[in-house]
PDB file of N, CA and C in Angstrom:
ATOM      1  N   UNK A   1       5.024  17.326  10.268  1.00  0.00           N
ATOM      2  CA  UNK A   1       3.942  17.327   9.294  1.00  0.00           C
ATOM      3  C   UNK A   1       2.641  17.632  10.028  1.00  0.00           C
ATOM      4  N   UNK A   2       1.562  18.839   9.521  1.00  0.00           N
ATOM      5  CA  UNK A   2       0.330  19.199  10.130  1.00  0.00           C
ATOM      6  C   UNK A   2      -0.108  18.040   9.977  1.00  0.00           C
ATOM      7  N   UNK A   3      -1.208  17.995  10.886  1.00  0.00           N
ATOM      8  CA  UNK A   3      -2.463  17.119  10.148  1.00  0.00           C
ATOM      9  C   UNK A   3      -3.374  17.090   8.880  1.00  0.00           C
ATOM     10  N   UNK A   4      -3.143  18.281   8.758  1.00  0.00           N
ATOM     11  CA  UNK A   4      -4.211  18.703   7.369  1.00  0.00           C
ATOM     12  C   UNK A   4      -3.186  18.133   6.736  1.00  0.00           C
ATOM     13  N   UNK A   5      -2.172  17.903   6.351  1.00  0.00           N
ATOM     14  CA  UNK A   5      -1.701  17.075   5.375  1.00  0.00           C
ATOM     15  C   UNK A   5      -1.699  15.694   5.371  1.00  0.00           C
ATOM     16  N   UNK A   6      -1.716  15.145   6.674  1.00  0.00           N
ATOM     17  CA  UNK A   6      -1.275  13.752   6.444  1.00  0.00           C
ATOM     18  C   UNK A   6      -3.063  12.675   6.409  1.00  0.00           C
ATOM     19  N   UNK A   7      -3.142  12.002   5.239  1.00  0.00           N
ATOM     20  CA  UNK A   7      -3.928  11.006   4.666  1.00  0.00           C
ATOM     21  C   UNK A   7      -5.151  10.455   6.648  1.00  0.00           C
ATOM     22  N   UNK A   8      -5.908  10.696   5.864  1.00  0.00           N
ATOM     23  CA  UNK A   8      -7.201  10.286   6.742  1.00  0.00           C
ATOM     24  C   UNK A   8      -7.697   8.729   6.674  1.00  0.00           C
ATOM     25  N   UNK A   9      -7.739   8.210   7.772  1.00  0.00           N
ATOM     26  CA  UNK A   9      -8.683   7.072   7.274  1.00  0.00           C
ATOM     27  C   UNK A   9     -10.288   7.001   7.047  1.00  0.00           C
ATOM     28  N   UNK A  10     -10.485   5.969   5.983  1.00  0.00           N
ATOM     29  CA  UNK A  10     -11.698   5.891   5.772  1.00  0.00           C
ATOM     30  C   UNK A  10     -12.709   5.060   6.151  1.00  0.00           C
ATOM     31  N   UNK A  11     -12.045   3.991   6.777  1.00  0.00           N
ATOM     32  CA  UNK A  11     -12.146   2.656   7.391  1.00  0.00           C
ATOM     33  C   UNK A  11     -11.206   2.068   7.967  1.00  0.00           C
ATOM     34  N   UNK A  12     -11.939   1.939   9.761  1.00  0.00           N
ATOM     35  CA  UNK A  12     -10.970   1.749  10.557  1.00  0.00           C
ATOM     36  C   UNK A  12     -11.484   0.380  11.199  1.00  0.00           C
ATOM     37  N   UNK A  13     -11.208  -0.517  12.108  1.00  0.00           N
ATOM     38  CA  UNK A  13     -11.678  -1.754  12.587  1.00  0.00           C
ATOM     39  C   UNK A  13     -10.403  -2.806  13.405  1.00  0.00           C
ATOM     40  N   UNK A  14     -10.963  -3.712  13.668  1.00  0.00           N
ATOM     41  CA  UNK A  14     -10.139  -4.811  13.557  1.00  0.00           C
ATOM     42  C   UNK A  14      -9.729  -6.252  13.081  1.00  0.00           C
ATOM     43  N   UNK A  15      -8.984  -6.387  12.467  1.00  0.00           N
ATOM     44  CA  UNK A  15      -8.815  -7.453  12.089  1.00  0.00           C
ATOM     45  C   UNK A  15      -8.387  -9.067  12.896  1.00  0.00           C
ATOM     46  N   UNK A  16      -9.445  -9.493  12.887  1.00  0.00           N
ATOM     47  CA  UNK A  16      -9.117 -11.000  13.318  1.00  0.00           C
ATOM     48  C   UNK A  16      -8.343 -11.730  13.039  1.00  0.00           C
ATOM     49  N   UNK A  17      -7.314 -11.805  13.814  1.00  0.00           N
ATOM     50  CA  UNK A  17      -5.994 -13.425  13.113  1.00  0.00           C
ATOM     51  C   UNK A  17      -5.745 -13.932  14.128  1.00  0.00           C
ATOM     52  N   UNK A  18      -6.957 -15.147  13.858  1.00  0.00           N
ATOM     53  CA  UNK A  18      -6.510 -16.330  14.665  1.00  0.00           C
ATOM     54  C   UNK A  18      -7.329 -16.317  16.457  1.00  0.00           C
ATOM     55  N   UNK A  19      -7.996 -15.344  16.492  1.00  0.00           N
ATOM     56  CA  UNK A  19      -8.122 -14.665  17.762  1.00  0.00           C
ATOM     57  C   UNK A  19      -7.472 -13.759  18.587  1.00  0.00           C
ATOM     58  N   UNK A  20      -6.282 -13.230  17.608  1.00  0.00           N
ATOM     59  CA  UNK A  20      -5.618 -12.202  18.231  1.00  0.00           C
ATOM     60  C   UNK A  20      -5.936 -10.781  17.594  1.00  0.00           C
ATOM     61  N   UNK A  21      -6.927  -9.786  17.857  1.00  0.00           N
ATOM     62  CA  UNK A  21      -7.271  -8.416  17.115  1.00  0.00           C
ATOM     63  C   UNK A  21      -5.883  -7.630  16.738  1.00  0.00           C
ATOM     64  N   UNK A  22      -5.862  -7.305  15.795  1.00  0.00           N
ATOM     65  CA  UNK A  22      -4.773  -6.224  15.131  1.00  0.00           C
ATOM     66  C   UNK A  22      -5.490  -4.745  14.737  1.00  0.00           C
ATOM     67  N   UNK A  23      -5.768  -4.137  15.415  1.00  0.00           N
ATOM     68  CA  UNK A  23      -6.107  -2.536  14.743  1.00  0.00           C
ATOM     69  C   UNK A  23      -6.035  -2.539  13.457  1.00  0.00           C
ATOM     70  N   UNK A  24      -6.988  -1.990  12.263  1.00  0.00           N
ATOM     71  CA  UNK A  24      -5.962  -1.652  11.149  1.00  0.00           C
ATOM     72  C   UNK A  24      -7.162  -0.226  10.458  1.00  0.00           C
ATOM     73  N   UNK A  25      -6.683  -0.085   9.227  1.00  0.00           N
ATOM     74  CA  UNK A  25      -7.762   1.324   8.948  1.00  0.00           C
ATOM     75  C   UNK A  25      -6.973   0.790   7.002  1.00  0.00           C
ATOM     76  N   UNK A  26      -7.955   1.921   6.578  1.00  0.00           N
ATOM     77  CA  UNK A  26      -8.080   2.190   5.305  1.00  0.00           C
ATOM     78  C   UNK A  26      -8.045   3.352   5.002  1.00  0.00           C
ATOM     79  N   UNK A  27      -6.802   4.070   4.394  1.00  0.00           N
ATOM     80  CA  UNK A  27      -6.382   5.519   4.512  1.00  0.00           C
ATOM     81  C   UNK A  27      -7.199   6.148   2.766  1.00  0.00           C
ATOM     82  N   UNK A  28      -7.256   7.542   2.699  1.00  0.00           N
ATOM     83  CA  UNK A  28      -7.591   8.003   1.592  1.00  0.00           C
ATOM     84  C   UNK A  28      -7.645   7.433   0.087  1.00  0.00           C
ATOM     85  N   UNK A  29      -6.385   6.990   0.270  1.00  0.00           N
ATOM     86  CA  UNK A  29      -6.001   6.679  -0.707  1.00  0.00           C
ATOM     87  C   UNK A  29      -5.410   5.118  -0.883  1.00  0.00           C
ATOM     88  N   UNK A  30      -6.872   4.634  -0.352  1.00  0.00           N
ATOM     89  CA  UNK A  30      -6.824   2.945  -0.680  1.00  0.00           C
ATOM     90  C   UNK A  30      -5.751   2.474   0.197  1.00  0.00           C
ATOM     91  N   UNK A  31      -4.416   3.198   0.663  1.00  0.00           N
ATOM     92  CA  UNK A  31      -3.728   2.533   1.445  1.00  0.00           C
ATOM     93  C   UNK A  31      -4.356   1.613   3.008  1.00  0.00           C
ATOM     94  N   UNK A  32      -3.674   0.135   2.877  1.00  0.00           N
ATOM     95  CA  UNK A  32      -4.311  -0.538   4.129  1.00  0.00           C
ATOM     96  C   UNK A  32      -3.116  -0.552   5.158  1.00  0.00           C
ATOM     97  N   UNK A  33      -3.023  -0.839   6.501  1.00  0.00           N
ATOM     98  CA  UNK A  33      -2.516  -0.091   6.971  1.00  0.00           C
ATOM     99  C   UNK A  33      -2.952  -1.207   8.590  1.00  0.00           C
ATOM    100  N   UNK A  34      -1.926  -1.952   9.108  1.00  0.00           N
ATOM    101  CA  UNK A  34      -2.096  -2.119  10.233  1.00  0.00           C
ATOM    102  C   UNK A  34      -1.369  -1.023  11.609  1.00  0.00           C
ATOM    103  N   UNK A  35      -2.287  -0.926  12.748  1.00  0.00           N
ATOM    104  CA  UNK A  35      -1.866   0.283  13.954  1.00  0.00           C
ATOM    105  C   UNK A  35      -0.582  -0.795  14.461  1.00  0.00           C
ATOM    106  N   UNK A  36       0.676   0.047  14.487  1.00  0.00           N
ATOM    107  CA  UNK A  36       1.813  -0.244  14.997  1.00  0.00           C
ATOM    108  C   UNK A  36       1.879  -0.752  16.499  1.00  0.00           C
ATOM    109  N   UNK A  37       0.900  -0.367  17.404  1.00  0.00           N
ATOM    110  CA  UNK A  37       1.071  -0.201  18.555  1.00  0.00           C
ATOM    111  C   UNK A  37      -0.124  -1.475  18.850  1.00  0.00           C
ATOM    112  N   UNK A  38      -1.234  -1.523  17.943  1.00  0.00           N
ATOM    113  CA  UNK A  38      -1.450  -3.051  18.121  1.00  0.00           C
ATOM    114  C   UNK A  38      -1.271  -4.298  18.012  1.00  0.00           C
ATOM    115  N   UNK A  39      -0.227  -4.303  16.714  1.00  0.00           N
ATOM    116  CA  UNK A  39       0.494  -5.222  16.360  1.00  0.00           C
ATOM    117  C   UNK A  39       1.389  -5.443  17.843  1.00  0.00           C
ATOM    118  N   UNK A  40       1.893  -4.802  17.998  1.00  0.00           N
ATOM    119  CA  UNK A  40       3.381  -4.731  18.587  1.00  0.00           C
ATOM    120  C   UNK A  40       2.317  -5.653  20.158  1.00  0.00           C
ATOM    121  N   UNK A  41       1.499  -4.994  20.200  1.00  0.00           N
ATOM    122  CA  UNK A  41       0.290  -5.833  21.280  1.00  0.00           C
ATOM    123  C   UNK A  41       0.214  -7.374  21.091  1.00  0.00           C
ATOM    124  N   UNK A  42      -0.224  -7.721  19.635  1.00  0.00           N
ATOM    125  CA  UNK A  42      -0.812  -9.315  19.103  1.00  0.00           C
ATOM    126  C   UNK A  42       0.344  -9.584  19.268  1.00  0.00           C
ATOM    127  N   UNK A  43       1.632  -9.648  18.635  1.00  0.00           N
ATOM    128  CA  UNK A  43       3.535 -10.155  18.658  1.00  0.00           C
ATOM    129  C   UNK A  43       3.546 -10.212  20.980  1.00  0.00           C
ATOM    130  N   UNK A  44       2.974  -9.839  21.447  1.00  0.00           N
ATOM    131  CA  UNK A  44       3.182 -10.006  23.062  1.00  0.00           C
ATOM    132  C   UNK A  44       4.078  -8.810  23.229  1.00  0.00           C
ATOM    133  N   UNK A  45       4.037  -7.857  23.014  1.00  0.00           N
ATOM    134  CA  UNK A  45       4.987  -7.065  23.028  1.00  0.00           C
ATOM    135  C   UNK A  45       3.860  -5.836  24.556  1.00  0.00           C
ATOM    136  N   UNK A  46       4.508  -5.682  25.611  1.00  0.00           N
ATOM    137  CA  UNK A  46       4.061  -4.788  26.548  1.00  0.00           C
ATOM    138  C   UNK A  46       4.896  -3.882  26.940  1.00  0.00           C
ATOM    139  N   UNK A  47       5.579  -3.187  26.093  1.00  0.00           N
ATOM    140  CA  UNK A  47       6.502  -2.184  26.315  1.00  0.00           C
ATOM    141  C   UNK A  47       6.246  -0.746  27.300  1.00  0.00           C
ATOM    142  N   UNK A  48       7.325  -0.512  28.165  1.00  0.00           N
ATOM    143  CA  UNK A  48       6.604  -0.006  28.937  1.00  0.00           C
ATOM    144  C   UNK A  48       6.936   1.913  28.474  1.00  0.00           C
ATOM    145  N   UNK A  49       7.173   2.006  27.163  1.00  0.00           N
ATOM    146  CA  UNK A  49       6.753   3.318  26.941  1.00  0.00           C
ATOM    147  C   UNK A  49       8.336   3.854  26.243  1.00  0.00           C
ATOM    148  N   UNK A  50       9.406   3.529  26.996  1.00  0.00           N
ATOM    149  CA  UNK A  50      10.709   3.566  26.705  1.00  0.00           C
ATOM    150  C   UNK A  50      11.103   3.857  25.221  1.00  0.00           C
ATOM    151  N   UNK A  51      10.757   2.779  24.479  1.00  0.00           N
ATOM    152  CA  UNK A  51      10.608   2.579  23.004  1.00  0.00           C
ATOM    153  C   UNK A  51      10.081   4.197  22.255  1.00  0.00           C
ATOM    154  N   UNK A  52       9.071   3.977  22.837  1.00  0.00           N
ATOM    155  CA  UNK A  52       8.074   5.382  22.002  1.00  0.00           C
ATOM    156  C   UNK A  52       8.782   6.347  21.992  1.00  0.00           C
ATOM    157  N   UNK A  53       9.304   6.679  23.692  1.00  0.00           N
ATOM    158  CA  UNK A  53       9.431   7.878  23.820  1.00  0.00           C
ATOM    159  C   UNK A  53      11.428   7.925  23.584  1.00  0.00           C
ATOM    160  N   UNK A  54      12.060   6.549  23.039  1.00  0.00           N
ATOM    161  CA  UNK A  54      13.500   6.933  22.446  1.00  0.00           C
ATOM    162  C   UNK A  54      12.570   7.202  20.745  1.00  0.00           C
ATOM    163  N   UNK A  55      11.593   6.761  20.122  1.00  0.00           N
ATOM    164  CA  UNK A  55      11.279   7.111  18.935  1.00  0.00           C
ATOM    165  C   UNK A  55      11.045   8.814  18.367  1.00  0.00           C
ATOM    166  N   UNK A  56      10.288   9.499  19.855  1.00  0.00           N
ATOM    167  CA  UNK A  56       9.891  10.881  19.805  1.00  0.00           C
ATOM    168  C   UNK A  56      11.188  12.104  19.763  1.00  0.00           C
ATOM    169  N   UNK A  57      11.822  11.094  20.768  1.00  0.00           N
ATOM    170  CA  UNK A  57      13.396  11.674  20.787  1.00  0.00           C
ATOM    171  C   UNK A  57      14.282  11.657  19.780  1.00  0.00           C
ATOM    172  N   UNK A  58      14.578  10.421  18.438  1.00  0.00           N
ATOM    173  CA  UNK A  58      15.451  10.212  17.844  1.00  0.00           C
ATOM    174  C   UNK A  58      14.599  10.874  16.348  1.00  0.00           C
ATOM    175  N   UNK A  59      13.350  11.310  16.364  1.00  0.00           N
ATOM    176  CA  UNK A  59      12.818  11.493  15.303  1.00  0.00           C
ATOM    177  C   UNK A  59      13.078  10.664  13.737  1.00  0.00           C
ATOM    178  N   UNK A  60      14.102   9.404  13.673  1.00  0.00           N
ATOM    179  CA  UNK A  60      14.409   8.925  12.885  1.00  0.00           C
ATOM    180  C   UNK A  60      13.844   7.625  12.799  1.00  0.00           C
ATOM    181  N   UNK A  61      14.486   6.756  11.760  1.00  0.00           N
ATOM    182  CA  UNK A  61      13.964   5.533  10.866  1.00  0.00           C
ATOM    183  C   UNK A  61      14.385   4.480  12.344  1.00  0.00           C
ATOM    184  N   UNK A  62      13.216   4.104  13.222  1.00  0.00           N
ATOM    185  CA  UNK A  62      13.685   2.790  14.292  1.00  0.00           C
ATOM    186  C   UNK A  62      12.546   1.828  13.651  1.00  0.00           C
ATOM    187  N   UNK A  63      12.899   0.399  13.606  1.00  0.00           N
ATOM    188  CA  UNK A  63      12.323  -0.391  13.300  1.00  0.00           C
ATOM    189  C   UNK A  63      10.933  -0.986  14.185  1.00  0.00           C
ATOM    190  N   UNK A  64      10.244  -0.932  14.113  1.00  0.00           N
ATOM    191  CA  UNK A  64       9.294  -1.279  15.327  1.00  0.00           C
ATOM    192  C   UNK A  64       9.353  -1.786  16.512  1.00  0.00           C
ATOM    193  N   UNK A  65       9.052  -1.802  17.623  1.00  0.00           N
ATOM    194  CA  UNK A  65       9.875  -2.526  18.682  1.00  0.00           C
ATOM    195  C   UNK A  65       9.537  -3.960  18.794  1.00  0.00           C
ATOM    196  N   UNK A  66       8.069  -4.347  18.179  1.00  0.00           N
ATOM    197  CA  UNK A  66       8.854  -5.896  17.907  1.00  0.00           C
ATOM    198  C   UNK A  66       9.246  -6.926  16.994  1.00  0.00           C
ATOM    199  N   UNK A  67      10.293  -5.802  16.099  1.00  0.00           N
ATOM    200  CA  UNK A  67      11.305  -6.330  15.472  1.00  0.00           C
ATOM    201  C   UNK A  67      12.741  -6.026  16.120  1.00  0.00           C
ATOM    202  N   UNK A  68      12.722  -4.872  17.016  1.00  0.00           N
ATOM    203  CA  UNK A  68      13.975  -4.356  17.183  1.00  0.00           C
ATOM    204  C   UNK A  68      15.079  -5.155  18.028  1.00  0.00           C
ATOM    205  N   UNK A  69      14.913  -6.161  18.496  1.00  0.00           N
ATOM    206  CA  UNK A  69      15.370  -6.761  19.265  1.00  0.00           C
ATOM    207  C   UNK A  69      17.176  -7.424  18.436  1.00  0.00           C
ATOM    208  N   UNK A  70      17.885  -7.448  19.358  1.00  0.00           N
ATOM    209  CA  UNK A  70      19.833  -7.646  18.381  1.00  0.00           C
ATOM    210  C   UNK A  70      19.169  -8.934  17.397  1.00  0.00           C
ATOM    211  N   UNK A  71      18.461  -9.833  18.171  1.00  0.00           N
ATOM    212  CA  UNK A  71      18.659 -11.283  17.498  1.00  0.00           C
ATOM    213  C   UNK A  71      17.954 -11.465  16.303  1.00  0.00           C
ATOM    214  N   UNK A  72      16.789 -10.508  16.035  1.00  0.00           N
ATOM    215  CA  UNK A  72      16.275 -10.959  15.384  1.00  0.00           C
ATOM    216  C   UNK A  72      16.958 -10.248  13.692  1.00  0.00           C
ATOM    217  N   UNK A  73      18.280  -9.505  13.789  1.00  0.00           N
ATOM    218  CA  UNK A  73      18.623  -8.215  12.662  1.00  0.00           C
ATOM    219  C   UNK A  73      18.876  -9.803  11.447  1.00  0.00           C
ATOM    220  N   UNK A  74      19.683 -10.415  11.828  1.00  0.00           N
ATOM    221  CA  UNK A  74      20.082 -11.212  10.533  1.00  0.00           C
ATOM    222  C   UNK A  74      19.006 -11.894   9.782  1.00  0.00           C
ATOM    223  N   UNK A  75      17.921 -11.726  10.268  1.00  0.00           N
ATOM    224  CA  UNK A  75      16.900 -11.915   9.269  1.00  0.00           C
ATOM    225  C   UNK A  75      15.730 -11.077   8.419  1.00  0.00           C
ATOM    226  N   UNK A  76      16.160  -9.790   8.634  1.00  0.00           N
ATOM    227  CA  UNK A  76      15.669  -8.579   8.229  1.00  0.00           C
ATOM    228  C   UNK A  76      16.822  -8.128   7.063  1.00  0.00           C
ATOM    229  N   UNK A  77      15.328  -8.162   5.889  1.00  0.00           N
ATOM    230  CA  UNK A  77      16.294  -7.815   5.127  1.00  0.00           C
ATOM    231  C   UNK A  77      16.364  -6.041   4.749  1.00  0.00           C
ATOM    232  N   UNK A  78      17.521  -5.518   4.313  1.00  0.00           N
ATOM    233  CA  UNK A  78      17.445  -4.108   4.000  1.00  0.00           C
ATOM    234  C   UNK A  78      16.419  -3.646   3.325  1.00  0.00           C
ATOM    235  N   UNK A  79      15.639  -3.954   2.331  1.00  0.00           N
ATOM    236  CA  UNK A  79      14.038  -3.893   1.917  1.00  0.00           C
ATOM    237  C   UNK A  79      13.688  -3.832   3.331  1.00  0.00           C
ATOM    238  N   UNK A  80      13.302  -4.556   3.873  1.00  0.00           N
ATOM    239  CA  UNK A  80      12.422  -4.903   4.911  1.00  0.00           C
ATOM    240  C   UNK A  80      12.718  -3.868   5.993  1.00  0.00           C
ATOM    241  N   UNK A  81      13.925  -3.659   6.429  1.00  0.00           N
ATOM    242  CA  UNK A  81      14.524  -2.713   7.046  1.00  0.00           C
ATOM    243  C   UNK A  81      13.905  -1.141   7.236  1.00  0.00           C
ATOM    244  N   UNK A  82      13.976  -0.945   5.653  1.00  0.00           N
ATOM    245  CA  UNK A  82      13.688   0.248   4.889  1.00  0.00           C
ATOM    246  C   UNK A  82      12.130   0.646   4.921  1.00  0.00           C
ATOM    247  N   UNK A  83      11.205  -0.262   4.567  1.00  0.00           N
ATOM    248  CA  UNK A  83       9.617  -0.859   4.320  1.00  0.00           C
ATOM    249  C   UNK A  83       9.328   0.061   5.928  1.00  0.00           C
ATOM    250  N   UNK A  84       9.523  -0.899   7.240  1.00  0.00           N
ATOM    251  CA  UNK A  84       9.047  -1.192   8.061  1.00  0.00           C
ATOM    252  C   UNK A  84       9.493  -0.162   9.106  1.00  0.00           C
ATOM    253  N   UNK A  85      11.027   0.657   8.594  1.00  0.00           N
ATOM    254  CA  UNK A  85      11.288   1.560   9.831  1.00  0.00           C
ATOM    255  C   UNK A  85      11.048   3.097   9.520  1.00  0.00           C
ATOM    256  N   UNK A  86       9.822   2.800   8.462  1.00  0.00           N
ATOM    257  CA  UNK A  86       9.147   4.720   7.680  1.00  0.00           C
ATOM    258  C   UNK A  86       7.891   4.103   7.422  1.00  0.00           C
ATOM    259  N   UNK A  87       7.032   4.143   8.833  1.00  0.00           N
ATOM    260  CA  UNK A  87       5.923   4.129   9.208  1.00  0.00           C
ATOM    261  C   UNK A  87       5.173   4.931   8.446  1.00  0.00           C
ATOM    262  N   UNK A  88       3.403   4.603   8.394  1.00  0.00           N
ATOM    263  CA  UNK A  88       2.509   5.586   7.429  1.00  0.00           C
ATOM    264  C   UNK A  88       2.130   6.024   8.606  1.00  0.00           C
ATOM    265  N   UNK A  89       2.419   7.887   8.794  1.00  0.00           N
ATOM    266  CA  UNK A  89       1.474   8.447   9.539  1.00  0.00           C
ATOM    267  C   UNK A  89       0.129   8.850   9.121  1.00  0.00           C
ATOM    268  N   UNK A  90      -1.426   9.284   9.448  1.00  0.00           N
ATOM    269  CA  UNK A  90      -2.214   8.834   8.986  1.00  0.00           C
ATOM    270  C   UNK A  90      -3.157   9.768  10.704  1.00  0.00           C
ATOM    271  N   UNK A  91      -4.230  10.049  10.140  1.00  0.00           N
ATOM    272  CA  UNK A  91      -5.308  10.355  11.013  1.00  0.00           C
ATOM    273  C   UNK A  91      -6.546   9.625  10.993  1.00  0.00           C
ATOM    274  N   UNK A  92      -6.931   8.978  12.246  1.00  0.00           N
ATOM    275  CA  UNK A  92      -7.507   7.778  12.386  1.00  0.00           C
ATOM    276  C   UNK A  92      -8.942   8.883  12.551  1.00  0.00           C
ATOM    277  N   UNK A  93      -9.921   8.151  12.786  1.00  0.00           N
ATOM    278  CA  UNK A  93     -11.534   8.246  12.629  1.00  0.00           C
ATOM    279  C   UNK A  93     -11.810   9.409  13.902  1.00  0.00           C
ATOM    280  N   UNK A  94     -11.188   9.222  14.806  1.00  0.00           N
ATOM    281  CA  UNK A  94     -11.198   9.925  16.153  1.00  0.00           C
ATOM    282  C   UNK A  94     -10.189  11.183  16.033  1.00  0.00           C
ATOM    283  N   UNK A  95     -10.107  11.573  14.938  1.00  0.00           N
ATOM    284  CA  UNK A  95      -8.968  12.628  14.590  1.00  0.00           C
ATOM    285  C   UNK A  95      -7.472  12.304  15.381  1.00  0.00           C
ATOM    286  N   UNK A  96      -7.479  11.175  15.814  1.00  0.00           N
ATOM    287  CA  UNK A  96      -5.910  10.946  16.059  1.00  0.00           C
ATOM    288  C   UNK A  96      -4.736  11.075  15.596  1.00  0.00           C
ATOM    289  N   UNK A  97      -3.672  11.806  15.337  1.00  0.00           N
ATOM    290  CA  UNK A  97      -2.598  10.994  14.334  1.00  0.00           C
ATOM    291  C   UNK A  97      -2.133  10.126  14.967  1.00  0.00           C
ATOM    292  N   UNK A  98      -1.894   9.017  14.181  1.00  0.00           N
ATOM    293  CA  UNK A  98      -1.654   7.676  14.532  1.00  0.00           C
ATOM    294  C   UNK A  98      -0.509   7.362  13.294  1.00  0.00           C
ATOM    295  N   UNK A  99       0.222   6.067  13.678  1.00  0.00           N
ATOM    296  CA  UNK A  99       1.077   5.775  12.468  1.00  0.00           C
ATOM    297  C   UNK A  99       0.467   3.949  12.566  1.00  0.00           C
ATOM    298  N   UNK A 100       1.185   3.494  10.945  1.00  0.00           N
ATOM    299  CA  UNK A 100       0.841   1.823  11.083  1.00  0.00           C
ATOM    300  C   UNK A 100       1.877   1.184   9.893  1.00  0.00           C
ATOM    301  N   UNK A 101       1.685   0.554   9.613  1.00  0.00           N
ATOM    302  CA  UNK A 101       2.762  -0.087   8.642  1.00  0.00           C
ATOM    303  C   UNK A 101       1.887  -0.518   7.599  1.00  0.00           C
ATOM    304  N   UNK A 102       2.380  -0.771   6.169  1.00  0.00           N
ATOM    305  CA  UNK A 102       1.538  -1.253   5.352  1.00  0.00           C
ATOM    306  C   UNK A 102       0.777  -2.717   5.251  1.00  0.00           C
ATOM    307  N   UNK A 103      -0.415  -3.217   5.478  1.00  0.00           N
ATOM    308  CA  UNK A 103      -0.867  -4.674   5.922  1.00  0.00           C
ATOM    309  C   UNK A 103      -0.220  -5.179   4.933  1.00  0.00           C
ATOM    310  N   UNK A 104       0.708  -5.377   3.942  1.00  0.00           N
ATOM    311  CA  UNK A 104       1.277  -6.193   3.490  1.00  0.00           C
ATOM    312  C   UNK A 104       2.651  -6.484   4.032  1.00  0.00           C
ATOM    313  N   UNK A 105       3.043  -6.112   4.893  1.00  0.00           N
ATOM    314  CA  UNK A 105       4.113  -6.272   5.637  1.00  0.00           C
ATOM    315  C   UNK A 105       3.991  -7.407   6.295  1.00  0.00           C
ATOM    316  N   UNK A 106       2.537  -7.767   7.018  1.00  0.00           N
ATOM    317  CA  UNK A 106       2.412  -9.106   8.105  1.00  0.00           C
ATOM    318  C   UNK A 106       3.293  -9.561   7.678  1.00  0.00           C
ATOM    319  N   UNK A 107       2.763 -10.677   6.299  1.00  0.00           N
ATOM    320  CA  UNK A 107       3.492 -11.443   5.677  1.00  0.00           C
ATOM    321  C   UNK A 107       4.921 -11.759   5.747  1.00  0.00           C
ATOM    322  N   UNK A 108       5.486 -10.817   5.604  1.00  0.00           N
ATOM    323  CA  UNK A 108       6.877 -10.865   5.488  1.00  0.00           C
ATOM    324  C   UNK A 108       7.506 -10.610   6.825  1.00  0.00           C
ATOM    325  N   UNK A 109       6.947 -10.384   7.838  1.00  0.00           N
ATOM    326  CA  UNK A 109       7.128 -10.129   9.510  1.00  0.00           C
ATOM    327  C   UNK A 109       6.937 -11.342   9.950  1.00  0.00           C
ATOM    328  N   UNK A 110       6.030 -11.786   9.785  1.00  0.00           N
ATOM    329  CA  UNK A 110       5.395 -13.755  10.022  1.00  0.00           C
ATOM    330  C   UNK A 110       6.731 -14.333   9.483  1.00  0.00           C
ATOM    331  N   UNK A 111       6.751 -13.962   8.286  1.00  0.00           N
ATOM    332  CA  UNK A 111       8.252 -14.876   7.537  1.00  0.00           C
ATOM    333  C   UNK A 111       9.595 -14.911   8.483  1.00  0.00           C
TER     334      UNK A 111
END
């Protein structure tokens, strides 16, 4: 997908929880939207690149890497599965493409 197609943000920042910053933005079209790669930061997640670059390779539906872990599958539900492993790609303020998940996901990731 070009960029000229994929949804711009309109508001980008960070969100405070708790004292841990989460990236997040506000895409065209009202969609909210936390950055995958900061989350995966606040969860303690320091991956050393592996992840990304089996994601660039498999071009398919992988669940974030910190959900992906064996132990945590029996509590993911196929919704959730589905939700969380078809990321919003999205061009951030700095003309980046960037991807993030929908901020209503925390919730149910916390759960």
């Amino acid at each position: 997908m070009s960029k000229s197609k994929l949804l711009k943000s309109t508001h980008q920042g960070d969100l405070d929880l708790n004292g841990i910053n989460v990236s997040s933005a506000v895409l065209e079209d009202g969609t909210r939207v936390l950055v995958n790669r900061s989350l995966a930061n606040a969860f303690g997640i320091k991956g050393s690149g592996a992840y990304w670059q089996k994601k660039k390779e498999e071009k398919g539906a992988l669940l974030p890497e910190y959900l992906s872990a064996k132990y945590l599958e029996p509590f993911i539900s196929k919704e959730m599965y589905l939700k969380l492993s078809n990321p919003i790609p999205y061009v951030n303020k700095q003309g980046v493409e960037t991807e993030g998940i929908s901020a209503d996901a925390l919730v149910d990731i916390c759960d």
